[in-house]
mmCIF file of C-alpha atoms in Angstrom:
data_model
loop_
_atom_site.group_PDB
_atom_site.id
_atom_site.type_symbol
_atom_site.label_atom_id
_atom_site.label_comp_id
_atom_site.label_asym_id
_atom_site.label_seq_id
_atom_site.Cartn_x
_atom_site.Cartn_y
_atom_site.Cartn_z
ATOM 1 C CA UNK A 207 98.180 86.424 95.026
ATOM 2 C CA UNK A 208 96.117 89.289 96.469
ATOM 3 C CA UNK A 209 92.250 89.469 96.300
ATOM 4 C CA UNK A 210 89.639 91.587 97.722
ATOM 5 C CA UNK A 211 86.019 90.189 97.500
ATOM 6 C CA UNK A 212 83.638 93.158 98.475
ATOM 7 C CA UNK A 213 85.830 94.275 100.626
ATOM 8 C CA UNK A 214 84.036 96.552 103.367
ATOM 9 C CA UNK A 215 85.522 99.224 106.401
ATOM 10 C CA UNK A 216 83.794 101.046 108.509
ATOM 11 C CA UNK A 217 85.447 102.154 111.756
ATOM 12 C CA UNK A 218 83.837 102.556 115.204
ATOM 13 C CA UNK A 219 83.502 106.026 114.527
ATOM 14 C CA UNK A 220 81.323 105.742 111.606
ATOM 15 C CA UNK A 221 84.387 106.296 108.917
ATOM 16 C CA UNK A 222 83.255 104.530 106.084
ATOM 17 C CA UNK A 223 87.304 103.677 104.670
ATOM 18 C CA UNK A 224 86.265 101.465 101.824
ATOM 19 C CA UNK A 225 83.272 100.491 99.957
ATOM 20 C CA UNK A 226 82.830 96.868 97.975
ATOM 21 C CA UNK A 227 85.967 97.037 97.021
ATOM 22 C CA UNK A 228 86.672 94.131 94.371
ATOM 23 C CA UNK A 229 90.708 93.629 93.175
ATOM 24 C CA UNK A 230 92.613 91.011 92.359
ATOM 25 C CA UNK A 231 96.869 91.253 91.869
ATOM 26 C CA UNK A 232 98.251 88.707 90.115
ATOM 27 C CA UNK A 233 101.991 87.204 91.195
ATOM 28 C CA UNK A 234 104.731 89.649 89.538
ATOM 29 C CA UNK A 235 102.010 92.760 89.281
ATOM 30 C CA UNK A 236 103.107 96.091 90.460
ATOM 31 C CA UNK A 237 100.165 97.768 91.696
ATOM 32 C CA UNK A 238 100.079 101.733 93.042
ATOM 33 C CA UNK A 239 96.866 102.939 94.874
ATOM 34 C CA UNK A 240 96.226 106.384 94.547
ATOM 35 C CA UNK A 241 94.339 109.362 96.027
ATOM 36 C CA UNK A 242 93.996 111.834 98.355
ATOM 37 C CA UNK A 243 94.504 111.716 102.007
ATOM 38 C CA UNK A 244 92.114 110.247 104.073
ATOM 39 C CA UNK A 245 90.811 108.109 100.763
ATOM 40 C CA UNK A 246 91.663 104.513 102.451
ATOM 41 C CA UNK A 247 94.908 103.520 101.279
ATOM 42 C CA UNK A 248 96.705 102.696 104.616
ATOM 43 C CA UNK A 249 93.447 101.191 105.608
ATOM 44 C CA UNK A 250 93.766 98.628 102.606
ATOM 45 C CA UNK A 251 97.297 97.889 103.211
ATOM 46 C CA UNK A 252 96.026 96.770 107.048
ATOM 47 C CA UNK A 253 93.408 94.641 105.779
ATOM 48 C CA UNK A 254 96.533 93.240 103.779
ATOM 49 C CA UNK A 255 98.540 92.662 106.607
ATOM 50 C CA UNK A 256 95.888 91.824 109.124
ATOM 51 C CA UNK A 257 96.279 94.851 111.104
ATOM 52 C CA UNK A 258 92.485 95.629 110.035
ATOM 53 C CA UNK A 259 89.800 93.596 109.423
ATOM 54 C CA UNK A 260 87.151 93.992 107.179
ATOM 55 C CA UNK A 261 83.449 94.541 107.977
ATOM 56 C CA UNK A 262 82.444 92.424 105.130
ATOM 57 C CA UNK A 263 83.714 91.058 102.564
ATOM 58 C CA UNK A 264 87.358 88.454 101.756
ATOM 59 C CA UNK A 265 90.092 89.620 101.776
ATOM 60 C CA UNK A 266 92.300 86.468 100.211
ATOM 61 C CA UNK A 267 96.554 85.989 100.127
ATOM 62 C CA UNK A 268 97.622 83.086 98.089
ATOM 63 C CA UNK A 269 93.752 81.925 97.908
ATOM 64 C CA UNK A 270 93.720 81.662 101.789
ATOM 65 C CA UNK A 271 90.965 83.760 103.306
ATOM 66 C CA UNK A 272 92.640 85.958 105.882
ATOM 67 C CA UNK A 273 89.245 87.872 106.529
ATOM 68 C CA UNK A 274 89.244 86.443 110.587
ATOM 69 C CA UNK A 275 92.346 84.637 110.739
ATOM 70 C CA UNK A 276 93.124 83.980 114.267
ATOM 71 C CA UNK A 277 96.122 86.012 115.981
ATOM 72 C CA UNK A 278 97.829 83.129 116.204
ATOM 73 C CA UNK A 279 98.451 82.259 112.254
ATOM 74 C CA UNK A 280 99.068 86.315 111.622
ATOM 75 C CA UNK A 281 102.682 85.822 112.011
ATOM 76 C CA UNK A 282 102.580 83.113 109.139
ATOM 77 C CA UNK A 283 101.108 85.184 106.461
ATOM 78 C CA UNK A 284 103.458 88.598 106.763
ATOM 79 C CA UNK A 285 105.920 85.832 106.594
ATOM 80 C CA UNK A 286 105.532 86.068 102.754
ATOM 81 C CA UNK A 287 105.283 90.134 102.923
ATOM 82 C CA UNK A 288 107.793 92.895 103.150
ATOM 83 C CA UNK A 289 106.410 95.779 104.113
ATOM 84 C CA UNK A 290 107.958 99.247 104.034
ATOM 85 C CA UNK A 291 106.004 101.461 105.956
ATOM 86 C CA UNK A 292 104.786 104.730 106.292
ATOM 87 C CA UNK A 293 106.864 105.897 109.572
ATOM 88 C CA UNK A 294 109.529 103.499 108.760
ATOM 89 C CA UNK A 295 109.181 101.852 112.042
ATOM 90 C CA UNK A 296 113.174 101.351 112.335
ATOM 91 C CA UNK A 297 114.346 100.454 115.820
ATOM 92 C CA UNK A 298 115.644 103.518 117.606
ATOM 93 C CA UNK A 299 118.641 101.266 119.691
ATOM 94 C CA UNK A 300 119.678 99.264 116.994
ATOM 95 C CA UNK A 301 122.286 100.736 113.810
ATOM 96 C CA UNK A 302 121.437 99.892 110.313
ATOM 97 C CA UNK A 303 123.015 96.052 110.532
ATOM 98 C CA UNK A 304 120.631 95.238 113.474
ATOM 99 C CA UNK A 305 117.490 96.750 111.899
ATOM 100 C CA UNK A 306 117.681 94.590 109.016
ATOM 101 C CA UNK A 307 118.986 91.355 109.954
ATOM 102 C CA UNK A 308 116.014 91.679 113.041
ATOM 103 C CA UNK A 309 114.061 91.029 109.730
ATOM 104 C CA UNK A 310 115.693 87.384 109.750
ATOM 105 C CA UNK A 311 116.355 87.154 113.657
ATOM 106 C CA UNK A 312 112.199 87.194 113.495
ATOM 107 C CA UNK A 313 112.063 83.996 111.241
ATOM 108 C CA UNK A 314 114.638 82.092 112.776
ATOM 109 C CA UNK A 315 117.272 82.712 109.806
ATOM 110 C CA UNK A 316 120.794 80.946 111.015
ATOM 111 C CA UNK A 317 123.918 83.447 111.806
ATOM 112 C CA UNK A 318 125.347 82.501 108.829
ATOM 113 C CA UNK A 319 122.401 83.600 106.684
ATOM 114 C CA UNK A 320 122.069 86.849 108.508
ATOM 115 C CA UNK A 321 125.878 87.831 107.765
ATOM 116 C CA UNK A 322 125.638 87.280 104.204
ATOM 117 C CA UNK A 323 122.432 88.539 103.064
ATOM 118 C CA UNK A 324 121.956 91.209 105.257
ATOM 119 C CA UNK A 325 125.472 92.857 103.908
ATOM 120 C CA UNK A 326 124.230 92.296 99.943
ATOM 121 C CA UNK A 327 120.796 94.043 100.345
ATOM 122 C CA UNK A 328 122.360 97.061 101.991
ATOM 123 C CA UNK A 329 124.829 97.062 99.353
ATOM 124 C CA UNK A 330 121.723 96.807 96.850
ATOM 125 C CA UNK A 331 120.071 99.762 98.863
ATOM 126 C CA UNK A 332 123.396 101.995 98.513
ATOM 127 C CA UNK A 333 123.840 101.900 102.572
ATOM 128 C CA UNK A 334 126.804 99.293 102.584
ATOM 129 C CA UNK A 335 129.339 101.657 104.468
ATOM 130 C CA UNK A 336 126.157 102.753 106.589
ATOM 131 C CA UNK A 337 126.098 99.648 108.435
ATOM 132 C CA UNK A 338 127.072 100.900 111.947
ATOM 133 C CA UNK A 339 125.280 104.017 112.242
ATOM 134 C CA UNK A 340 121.972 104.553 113.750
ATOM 135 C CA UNK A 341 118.724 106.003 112.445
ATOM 136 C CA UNK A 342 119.200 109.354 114.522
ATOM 137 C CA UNK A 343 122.276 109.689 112.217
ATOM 138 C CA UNK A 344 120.935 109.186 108.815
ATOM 139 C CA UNK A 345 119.021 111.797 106.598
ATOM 140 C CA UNK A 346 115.257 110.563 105.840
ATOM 141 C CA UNK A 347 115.978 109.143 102.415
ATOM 142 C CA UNK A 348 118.636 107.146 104.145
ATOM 143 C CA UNK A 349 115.974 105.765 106.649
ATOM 144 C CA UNK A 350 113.999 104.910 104.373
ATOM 145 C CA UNK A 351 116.102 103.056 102.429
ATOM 146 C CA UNK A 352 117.021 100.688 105.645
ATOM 147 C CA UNK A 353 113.726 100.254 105.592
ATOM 148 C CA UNK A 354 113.158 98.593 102.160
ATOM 149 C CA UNK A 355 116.253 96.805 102.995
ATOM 150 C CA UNK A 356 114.277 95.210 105.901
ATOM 151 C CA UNK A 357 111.526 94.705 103.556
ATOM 152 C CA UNK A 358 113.119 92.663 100.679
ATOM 153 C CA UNK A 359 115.606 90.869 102.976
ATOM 154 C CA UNK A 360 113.543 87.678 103.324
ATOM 155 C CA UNK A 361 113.090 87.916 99.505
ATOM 156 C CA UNK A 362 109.194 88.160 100.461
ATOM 157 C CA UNK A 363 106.520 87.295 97.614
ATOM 158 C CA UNK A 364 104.815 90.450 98.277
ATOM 159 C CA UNK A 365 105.730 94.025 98.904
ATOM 160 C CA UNK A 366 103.827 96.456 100.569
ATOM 161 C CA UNK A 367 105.319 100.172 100.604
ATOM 162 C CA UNK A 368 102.719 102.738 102.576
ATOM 163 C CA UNK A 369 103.946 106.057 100.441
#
């Protein structure tokens, strides 16, 4: 599902992020990177979602090298990911409802779709009655909860959580 294939990051500072990294996750793993700040672990969740690339090395989703995809096809592979991430990213204008189903809305789900799932995962989250309110009015464990919500929505194959 996943696979790094001495896997290399170096930024244009001279940051060294990671080092021939070799890992492969298997479909229905759970895998938790570890370690201190600063020790690369939003840097390989970017190489993941092709926010990064790598200075050497494969990085491979479903056996598709994604290494120097063009911009173009990036939208097709974080179609299989739901990502959670560190910030939460949640959209300031929109309540609960609207950051969720924009999930769908981004993938061209139908209406109909949209008002049914979007209601069960933020019943699954524990934010059902939360639907109308707006991040500004929801305590941080609440925002990040509509943010998982967002993530599994789609029913992705992978999920990415940055802390």
């Amino acid at each position: 599902m996943i696979e790094f294939r001495n896997v290399s990051k170096v930024y244009n500072n001279g940051t060294e992020a990671l080092h021939n990294i070799n890992l492969k996750v298997e479909k229905g793993e759970f895998v938790f990177i570890v370690g201190s700040s600063g020790a690369g672990k939003s840097t390989f969740l970017k190489l993941i979602t092709c926010e990064e690339r790598p200075n050497e090395g494969q990085v491979l989703i479903d056996g598709q090298d994604i290494s120097h995809i063009r911009k173009g096809k990036i939208p097709y592979v974080r179609r299989k990911m739901g990502l959670v991430f560190q910030d939460f990213r949640l959209l300031k204008d929109r309540n609960v409802y609207e950051n969720v189903a924009f999930a769908q809305r981004v993938i061209e789900k139908p209406n109909r779709v949209i008002k049914k799932r979007v209601p069960e995962v933020l019943t699954l989250v524990g934010l059902a009655e939360k639907y109308k309110s707006f991040p500004k009015e929801l305590s941080g464990g609440e925002q990040q909860r509509v943010a998982v919500a967002r993530a599994i929505v789609n029913r992705p194959d992978i999920l990415l959580a940055d802390e």
